Amino acid sequence: MASIRIPTPLRVYTGDEAKVSVSGGTVGEALNDLVNQYPDLQQHLFQNDKLRSFVNVFIDDEDIRFMDGTDTEIDDDANLRIIPSIAGGR
Amino acid sequence: MKIELSKALQQDIFKQMEGTFPNEGGGFLLGSKSGDTVSIVDVIQIENTFETEEQYHRYAMSPKNWADMEDTADDRGLTLVGYYHSHPDSPAIPSEYDRVHALPNFVYIISSVMSGKAVEMLVWLLRDDRSAFDAQELVVQP
């Protein structure tokens, strides 16, 4: 199965698991499987069924935004990583 | 939640944020969490990656910054517990922009820098339902 590495602040919603095994043939399917397993992640990753703007998903070192987004196909042993883009302002 | 920070690290943050004035600055907080207490043991300044002309009111880090810092924390046996940034000539209160881009379970330190001088530091946590930040207790240790 593919795996997704969870950013530190969100591990409280995965029972402190840093890496979660997921099924799916695309990034989107893998993310859907992730939130099906851990529904409390949904609101922090998605807004109106789209990834939040500060939520990035990488396959190894590649940002899926420069591939086919959530339609990007993945192998069974793919290593995905969710990486927030920290931002702030007054 | 109680946030413990040494006086020396607080001064480091203030100096960094005064150094980036009139633009916003920021960085990561490394430390550990035990029960209801977060102890910060290191602060790592990260360059503002927002467009230069917007840096007077915006601060951002790249995903690579995050990934590298998370890996560094693991290597050092620490946890990426939060981040800090400045509000130049504004109060140390989270903005709507802060809220929209925030994560829960992550310490947000905001420093107010007025006319180039850091004058206040407040600590915040985003609510689980993302509706608002709540102020947290900051304990500055000698």
PDB file of C-alpha atoms in Angstrom:
ATOM      1  CA  MET A   1       0.000   0.000   0.000  1.00  0.00           C
ATOM      2  CA  ALA A   2       1.005   3.603  -0.447  1.00  0.00           C
ATOM      3  CA  SER A   3       1.788   5.670   2.604  1.00  0.00           C
ATOM      4  CA  ILE A   4       1.158   9.276   3.615  1.00  0.00           C
ATOM      5  CA  ARG A   5       3.370  11.096   6.112  1.00  0.00           C
ATOM      6  CA  ILE A   6       1.308  13.314   8.381  1.00  0.00           C
ATOM      7  CA  PRO A   7       2.563  16.743   9.521  1.00  0.00           C
ATOM      8  CA  THR A   8       3.324  16.888  13.244  1.00  0.00           C
ATOM      9  CA  PRO A   9       0.367  19.056  14.392  1.00  0.00           C
ATOM     10  CA  LEU A  10      -2.152  16.783  12.675  1.00  0.00           C
ATOM     11  CA  ARG A  11      -0.858  13.531  14.179  1.00  0.00           C
ATOM     12  CA  VAL A  12      -3.179  14.047  17.121  1.00  0.00           C
ATOM     13  CA  TYR A  13      -5.948  13.056  14.694  1.00  0.00           C
ATOM     14  CA  THR A  14      -4.185   9.856  13.558  1.00  0.00           C
ATOM     15  CA  GLY A  15      -3.549   8.410  16.991  1.00  0.00           C
ATOM     16  CA  ASP A  16      -0.012   9.862  16.899  1.00  0.00           C
ATOM     17  CA  GLU A  17       0.801   7.860  13.774  1.00  0.00           C
ATOM     18  CA  ALA A  18       3.358   9.742  11.665  1.00  0.00           C
ATOM     19  CA  LYS A  19       2.788   7.547   8.623  1.00  0.00           C
ATOM     20  CA  VAL A  20      -0.518   6.068   7.505  1.00  0.00           C
ATOM     21  CA  SER A  21      -1.031   3.304   4.928  1.00  0.00           C
ATOM     22  CA  VAL A  22      -3.632   4.169   2.332  1.00  0.00           C
ATOM     23  CA  SER A  23      -5.196   2.561  -0.700  1.00  0.00           C
ATOM     24  CA  GLY A  24      -6.022   4.195  -4.016  1.00  0.00           C
ATOM     25  CA  GLY A  25      -4.738   4.584  -7.544  1.00  0.00           C
ATOM     26  CA  THR A  26      -4.473   8.366  -7.443  1.00  0.00           C
ATOM     27  CA  VAL A  27      -3.440  11.004  -4.926  1.00  0.00           C
ATOM     28  CA  GLY A  28      -7.077  12.000  -4.523  1.00  0.00           C
ATOM     29  CA  GLU A  29      -8.173   8.442  -3.791  1.00  0.00           C
ATOM     30  CA  ALA A  30      -5.345   8.044  -1.299  1.00  0.00           C
ATOM     31  CA  LEU A  31      -6.363  11.265   0.477  1.00  0.00           C
ATOM     32  CA  ASN A  32      -9.989  10.154   0.533  1.00  0.00           C
ATOM     33  CA  ASP A  33      -8.931   6.887   2.122  1.00  0.00           C
ATOM     34  CA  LEU A  34      -6.907   8.848   4.673  1.00  0.00           C
ATOM     35  CA  VAL A  35      -9.850  10.994   5.763  1.00  0.00           C
ATOM     36  CA  ASN A  36     -12.145   7.962   5.754  1.00  0.00           C
ATOM     37  CA  GLN A  37      -9.772   6.362   8.250  1.00  0.00           C
ATOM     38  CA  TYR A  38      -9.331   9.563  10.241  1.00  0.00           C
ATOM     39  CA  PRO A  39     -12.371  11.825   9.658  1.00  0.00           C
ATOM     40  CA  ASP A  40     -11.112  14.573  11.998  1.00  0.00           C
ATOM     41  CA  LEU A  41      -8.466  15.401   9.385  1.00  0.00           C
ATOM     42  CA  GLN A  42     -11.074  16.428   6.828  1.00  0.00           C
ATOM     43  CA  GLN A  43     -11.662  20.023   7.931  1.00  0.00           C
ATOM     44  CA  HIS A  44      -7.951  20.768   8.219  1.00  0.00           C
ATOM     45  CA  LEU A  45      -7.004  19.376   4.805  1.00  0.00           C
ATOM     46  CA  PHE A  46     -10.031  20.271   2.711  1.00  0.00           C
ATOM     47  CA  GLN A  47     -12.322  23.222   2.155  1.00  0.00           C
ATOM     48  CA  ASN A  48     -15.324  22.756  -0.111  1.00  0.00           C
ATOM     49  CA  ASP A  49     -13.918  19.372  -1.176  1.00  0.00           C
ATOM     50  CA  LYS A  50     -10.680  20.956  -2.404  1.00  0.00           C
ATOM     51  CA  LEU A  51      -7.306  20.873  -0.717  1.00  0.00           C
ATOM     52  CA  ARG A  52      -6.807  23.993   1.372  1.00  0.00           C
ATOM     53  CA  SER A  53      -4.463  26.468  -0.251  1.00  0.00           C
ATOM     54  CA  PHE A  54      -1.745  25.961   2.363  1.00  0.00           C
ATOM     55  CA  VAL A  55      -1.895  22.164   2.194  1.00  0.00           C
ATOM     56  CA  ASN A  56       0.687  20.686  -0.153  1.00  0.00           C
ATOM     57  CA  VAL A  57       1.050  17.052  -1.132  1.00  0.00           C
ATOM     58  CA  PHE A  58       4.366  15.704  -2.319  1.00  0.00           C
ATOM     59  CA  ILE A  59       5.250  12.365  -3.894  1.00  0.00           C
ATOM     60  CA  ASP A  60       8.809  11.904  -2.788  1.00  0.00           C
ATOM     61  CA  ASP A  61      10.181  15.377  -3.635  1.00  0.00           C
ATOM     62  CA  GLU A  62       7.599  16.302  -6.261  1.00  0.00           C
ATOM     63  CA  ASP A  63       4.729  18.690  -5.552  1.00  0.00           C
ATOM     64  CA  ILE A  64       1.534  17.255  -7.066  1.00  0.00           C
ATOM     65  CA  ARG A  65       0.585  20.788  -8.201  1.00  0.00           C
ATOM     66  CA  PHE A  66       3.323  20.404 -10.829  1.00  0.00           C
ATOM     67  CA  MET A  67       2.016  16.981 -11.808  1.00  0.00           C
ATOM     68  CA  ASP A  68      -1.674  16.218 -12.293  1.00  0.00           C
ATOM     69  CA  GLY A  69      -2.809  17.440  -8.906  1.00  0.00           C
ATOM     70  CA  THR A  70      -5.053  15.026  -7.059  1.00  0.00           C
ATOM     71  CA  ASP A  71      -5.524  13.117 -10.328  1.00  0.00           C
ATOM     72  CA  THR A  72      -1.848  12.131 -10.258  1.00  0.00           C
ATOM     73  CA  GLU A  73      -1.571   8.366 -10.463  1.00  0.00           C
ATOM     74  CA  ILE A  74       0.459   6.633  -7.762  1.00  0.00           C
ATOM     75  CA  ASP A  75       2.138   3.261  -7.399  1.00  0.00           C
ATOM     76  CA  ASP A  76       1.266   0.775  -4.680  1.00  0.00           C
ATOM     77  CA  ASP A  77       4.437   1.665  -2.808  1.00  0.00           C
ATOM     78  CA  ALA A  78       4.258   5.443  -3.293  1.00  0.00           C
ATOM     79  CA  ASN A  79       5.481   7.687  -0.471  1.00  0.00           C
ATOM     80  CA  LEU A  80       3.231  10.710  -0.101  1.00  0.00           C
ATOM     81  CA  ARG A  81       3.800  13.537   2.338  1.00  0.00           C
ATOM     82  CA  ILE A  82       1.439  16.297   3.447  1.00  0.00           C
ATOM     83  CA  ILE A  83       3.383  19.515   4.011  1.00  0.00           C
ATOM     84  CA  PRO A  84       1.763  22.750   5.181  1.00  0.00           C
ATOM     85  CA  SER A  85       2.860  26.115   3.811  1.00  0.00           C
ATOM     86  CA  ILE A  86       3.103  28.248   6.894  1.00  0.00           C
ATOM     87  CA  ALA A  87       1.839  31.767   6.346  1.00  0.00           C
ATOM     88  CA  GLY A  88       0.705  34.683   8.419  1.00  0.00           C
ATOM     89  CA  GLY A  89       0.134  38.374   8.364  1.00  0.00           C
ATOM     90  CA  ARG A  90      -1.146  41.275  10.359  1.00  0.00           C
TER      91      ARG A  90
ATOM     92  CA  MET B   1      -1.973  25.249  27.588  1.00  0.00           C
ATOM     93  CA  LYS B   2       1.228  26.619  29.136  1.00  0.00           C
ATOM     94  CA  ILE B   3       4.085  27.628  26.833  1.00  0.00           C
ATOM     95  CA  GLU B   4       7.549  27.785  28.391  1.00  0.00           C
ATOM     96  CA  LEU B   5      10.199  29.936  26.732  1.00  0.00           C
ATOM     97  CA  SER B   6      13.518  31.117  28.110  1.00  0.00           C
ATOM     98  CA  LYS B   7      14.219  34.835  28.366  1.00  0.00           C
ATOM     99  CA  ALA B   8      17.214  34.327  26.048  1.00  0.00           C
ATOM    100  CA  LEU B   9      15.084  32.746  23.301  1.00  0.00           C
ATOM    101  CA  GLN B  10      12.454  35.432  23.702  1.00  0.00           C
ATOM    102  CA  GLN B  11      15.162  38.049  23.196  1.00  0.00           C
ATOM    103  CA  ASP B  12      16.393  36.117  20.128  1.00  0.00           C
ATOM    104  CA  ILE B  13      12.927  36.291  18.609  1.00  0.00           C
ATOM    105  CA  PHE B  14      12.567  39.991  19.437  1.00  0.00           C
ATOM    106  CA  LYS B  15      15.963  40.785  17.863  1.00  0.00           C
ATOM    107  CA  GLN B  16      15.115  38.806  14.722  1.00  0.00           C
ATOM    108  CA  MET B  17      11.740  40.516  14.374  1.00  0.00           C
ATOM    109  CA  GLU B  18      13.266  43.951  14.917  1.00  0.00           C
ATOM    110  CA  GLY B  19      15.813  43.017  12.244  1.00  0.00           C
ATOM    111  CA  THR B  20      13.166  42.313   9.618  1.00  0.00           C
ATOM    112  CA  PHE B  21      11.156  45.471  10.443  1.00  0.00           C
ATOM    113  CA  PRO B  22       9.338  47.106   8.632  1.00  0.00           C
ATOM    114  CA  ASN B  23       8.680  43.724   7.054  1.00  0.00           C
ATOM    115  CA  GLU B  24       7.339  40.659   8.757  1.00  0.00           C
ATOM    116  CA  GLY B  25       9.709  37.940   9.913  1.00  0.00           C
ATOM    117  CA  GLY B  26       9.329  34.541  11.453  1.00  0.00           C
ATOM    118  CA  GLY B  27      10.606  31.065  12.098  1.00  0.00           C
ATOM    119  CA  PHE B  28       9.987  27.683  13.651  1.00  0.00           C
ATOM    120  CA  LEU B  29       9.737  26.621  17.270  1.00  0.00           C
ATOM    121  CA  LEU B  30      11.331  23.328  18.282  1.00  0.00           C
ATOM    122  CA  GLY B  31      10.692  21.731  21.618  1.00  0.00           C
ATOM    123  CA  SER B  32       8.700  19.122  23.422  1.00  0.00           C
ATOM    124  CA  LYS B  33       5.188  18.654  24.678  1.00  0.00           C
ATOM    125  CA  SER B  34       4.284  17.034  27.969  1.00  0.00           C
ATOM    126  CA  GLY B  35       0.709  17.002  29.108  1.00  0.00           C
ATOM    127  CA  ASP B  36      -0.586  20.546  28.948  1.00  0.00           C
ATOM    128  CA  THR B  37       2.850  22.157  28.699  1.00  0.00           C
ATOM    129  CA  VAL B  38       4.925  22.965  25.627  1.00  0.00           C
ATOM    130  CA  SER B  39       8.593  23.688  26.296  1.00  0.00           C
ATOM    131  CA  ILE B  40      10.422  25.553  23.537  1.00  0.00           C
ATOM    132  CA  VAL B  41      14.121  24.767  23.368  1.00  0.00           C
ATOM    133  CA  ASP B  42      15.135  26.346  20.054  1.00  0.00           C
ATOM    134  CA  VAL B  43      13.926  28.989  17.617  1.00  0.00           C
ATOM    135  CA  ILE B  44      14.980  28.817  13.965  1.00  0.00           C
ATOM    136  CA  GLN B  45      14.569  31.947  11.870  1.00  0.00           C
ATOM    137  CA  ILE B  46      13.298  31.286   8.341  1.00  0.00           C
ATOM    138  CA  GLU B  47      13.479  33.800   5.520  1.00  0.00           C
ATOM    139  CA  ASN B  48      10.188  35.328   4.427  1.00  0.00           C
ATOM    140  CA  THR B  49       9.295  33.830   1.038  1.00  0.00           C
ATOM    141  CA  PHE B  50       6.317  36.109   0.347  1.00  0.00           C
ATOM    142  CA  GLU B  51       6.588  38.528  -2.564  1.00  0.00           C
ATOM    143  CA  THR B  52       8.919  41.332  -1.445  1.00  0.00           C
ATOM    144  CA  GLU B  53       6.400  44.119  -1.927  1.00  0.00           C
ATOM    145  CA  GLU B  54       3.887  42.295   0.306  1.00  0.00           C
ATOM    146  CA  GLN B  55       6.249  41.448   3.145  1.00  0.00           C
ATOM    147  CA  TYR B  56       5.236  44.499   5.171  1.00  0.00           C
ATOM    148  CA  HIS B  57       2.029  42.643   6.065  1.00  0.00           C
ATOM    149  CA  ARG B  58       2.608  39.027   5.000  1.00  0.00           C
ATOM    150  CA  TYR B  59       4.940  36.214   6.001  1.00  0.00           C
ATOM    151  CA  ALA B  60       5.342  32.777   4.438  1.00  0.00           C
ATOM    152  CA  MET B  61       7.645  29.788   4.475  1.00  0.00           C
ATOM    153  CA  SER B  62       8.083  27.257   1.707  1.00  0.00           C
ATOM    154  CA  PRO B  63       6.956  23.635   1.978  1.00  0.00           C
ATOM    155  CA  LYS B  64      10.643  22.673   1.797  1.00  0.00           C
ATOM    156  CA  ASN B  65      11.288  24.786   4.907  1.00  0.00           C
ATOM    157  CA  TRP B  66       8.633  22.787   6.732  1.00  0.00           C
ATOM    158  CA  ALA B  67       9.855  19.394   5.497  1.00  0.00           C
ATOM    159  CA  ASP B  68      13.472  20.166   6.385  1.00  0.00           C
ATOM    160  CA  MET B  69      12.545  21.441   9.845  1.00  0.00           C
ATOM    161  CA  GLU B  70      10.333  18.438  10.595  1.00  0.00           C
ATOM    162  CA  ASP B  71      13.220  16.150   9.621  1.00  0.00           C
ATOM    163  CA  THR B  72      15.653  18.228  11.722  1.00  0.00           C
ATOM    164  CA  ALA B  73      13.352  17.984  14.726  1.00  0.00           C
ATOM    165  CA  ASP B  74      13.174  14.197  14.333  1.00  0.00           C
ATOM    166  CA  ASP B  75      16.970  13.978  14.089  1.00  0.00           C
ATOM    167  CA  ARG B  76      17.367  16.034  17.256  1.00  0.00           C
ATOM    168  CA  GLY B  77      14.732  14.102  19.185  1.00  0.00           C
ATOM    169  CA  LEU B  78      12.558  17.204  19.302  1.00  0.00           C
ATOM    170  CA  THR B  79       9.133  18.132  18.003  1.00  0.00           C
ATOM    171  CA  LEU B  80       8.125  20.889  15.614  1.00  0.00           C
ATOM    172  CA  VAL B  81       5.812  22.525  18.127  1.00  0.00           C
ATOM    173  CA  GLY B  82       4.984  25.817  16.475  1.00  0.00           C
ATOM    174  CA  TYR B  83       6.031  28.925  14.653  1.00  0.00           C
ATOM    175  CA  TYR B  84       6.507  32.610  15.301  1.00  0.00           C
ATOM    176  CA  HIS B  85       6.094  35.718  13.211  1.00  0.00           C
ATOM    177  CA  SER B  86       5.892  39.465  13.663  1.00  0.00           C
ATOM    178  CA  HIS B  87       3.164  42.030  13.186  1.00  0.00           C
ATOM    179  CA  PRO B  88       4.962  45.281  12.303  1.00  0.00           C
ATOM    180  CA  ASP B  89       3.190  48.316  13.740  1.00  0.00           C
ATOM    181  CA  SER B  90       0.244  46.109  14.681  1.00  0.00           C
ATOM    182  CA  PRO B  91      -0.915  44.287  17.812  1.00  0.00           C
ATOM    183  CA  ALA B  92       0.223  40.718  18.529  1.00  0.00           C
ATOM    184  CA  ILE B  93      -3.270  39.471  17.782  1.00  0.00           C
ATOM    185  CA  PRO B  94      -3.968  36.900  15.040  1.00  0.00           C
ATOM    186  CA  SER B  95      -5.520  38.268  11.881  1.00  0.00           C
ATOM    187  CA  GLU B  96      -8.129  36.571   9.731  1.00  0.00           C
ATOM    188  CA  TYR B  97      -5.280  35.721   7.349  1.00  0.00           C
ATOM    189  CA  ASP B  98      -3.486  34.005  10.231  1.00  0.00           C
ATOM    190  CA  ARG B  99      -6.592  31.989  11.098  1.00  0.00           C
ATOM    191  CA  VAL B 100      -7.285  30.808   7.553  1.00  0.00           C
ATOM    192  CA  HIS B 101      -3.710  29.565   7.154  1.00  0.00           C
ATOM    193  CA  ALA B 102      -3.353  28.023  10.610  1.00  0.00           C
ATOM    194  CA  LEU B 103      -3.150  24.508  11.962  1.00  0.00           C
ATOM    195  CA  PRO B 104      -4.472  23.304  15.326  1.00  0.00           C
ATOM    196  CA  ASN B 105      -2.163  21.809  17.956  1.00  0.00           C
ATOM    197  CA  PHE B 106       0.528  24.221  16.814  1.00  0.00           C
ATOM    198  CA  VAL B 107       1.861  27.075  18.940  1.00  0.00           C
ATOM    199  CA  TYR B 108       1.573  30.495  17.273  1.00  0.00           C
ATOM    200  CA  ILE B 109       3.796  33.153  18.784  1.00  0.00           C
ATOM    201  CA  ILE B 110       3.133  36.650  17.496  1.00  0.00           C
ATOM    202  CA  SER B 111       5.412  39.575  18.307  1.00  0.00           C
ATOM    203  CA  SER B 112       4.261  43.140  17.931  1.00  0.00           C
ATOM    204  CA  VAL B 113       7.027  45.404  16.593  1.00  0.00           C
ATOM    205  CA  MET B 114       6.152  49.078  16.902  1.00  0.00           C
ATOM    206  CA  SER B 115       8.369  51.621  15.116  1.00  0.00           C
ATOM    207  CA  GLY B 116      11.133  49.015  14.944  1.00  0.00           C
ATOM    208  CA  LYS B 117      10.990  47.983  18.608  1.00  0.00           C
ATOM    209  CA  ALA B 118       9.520  44.646  19.748  1.00  0.00           C
ATOM    210  CA  VAL B 119       7.016  45.541  22.443  1.00  0.00           C
ATOM    211  CA  GLU B 120       4.836  42.512  23.053  1.00  0.00           C
ATOM    212  CA  MET B 121       4.717  38.741  22.574  1.00  0.00           C
ATOM    213  CA  LEU B 122       1.489  36.754  22.769  1.00  0.00           C
ATOM    214  CA  VAL B 123       0.875  33.050  22.241  1.00  0.00           C
ATOM    215  CA  TRP B 124      -2.107  31.528  20.508  1.00  0.00           C
ATOM    216  CA  LEU B 125      -3.649  28.178  19.592  1.00  0.00           C
ATOM    217  CA  LEU B 126      -6.208  27.584  16.861  1.00  0.00           C
ATOM    218  CA  ARG B 127      -9.400  25.921  18.042  1.00  0.00           C
ATOM    219  CA  ASP B 128     -10.121  22.418  16.787  1.00  0.00           C
ATOM    220  CA  ASP B 129     -13.055  23.687  14.738  1.00  0.00           C
ATOM    221  CA  ARG B 130     -10.831  26.379  13.148  1.00  0.00           C
ATOM    222  CA  SER B 131     -13.259  29.112  14.254  1.00  0.00           C
ATOM    223  CA  ALA B 132     -10.795  31.252  16.243  1.00  0.00           C
ATOM    224  CA  PHE B 133      -7.542  31.445  18.143  1.00  0.00           C
ATOM    225  CA  ASP B 134      -7.387  31.349  21.929  1.00  0.00           C
ATOM    226  CA  ALA B 135      -4.663  33.101  23.914  1.00  0.00           C
ATOM    227  CA  GLN B 136      -2.370  30.783  25.881  1.00  0.00           C
ATOM    228  CA  GLU B 137      -0.256  31.263  28.981  1.00  0.00           C
ATOM    229  CA  LEU B 138       3.335  32.254  28.171  1.00  0.00           C
ATOM    230  CA  VAL B 139       5.876  31.543  30.897  1.00  0.00           C
ATOM    231  CA  VAL B 140       9.175  33.328  30.254  1.00  0.00           C
ATOM    232  CA  GLN B 141      11.886  31.677  32.310  1.00  0.00           C
ATOM    233  CA  PRO B 142      15.104  33.367  33.486  1.00  0.00           C
TER     234      PRO B 142
END
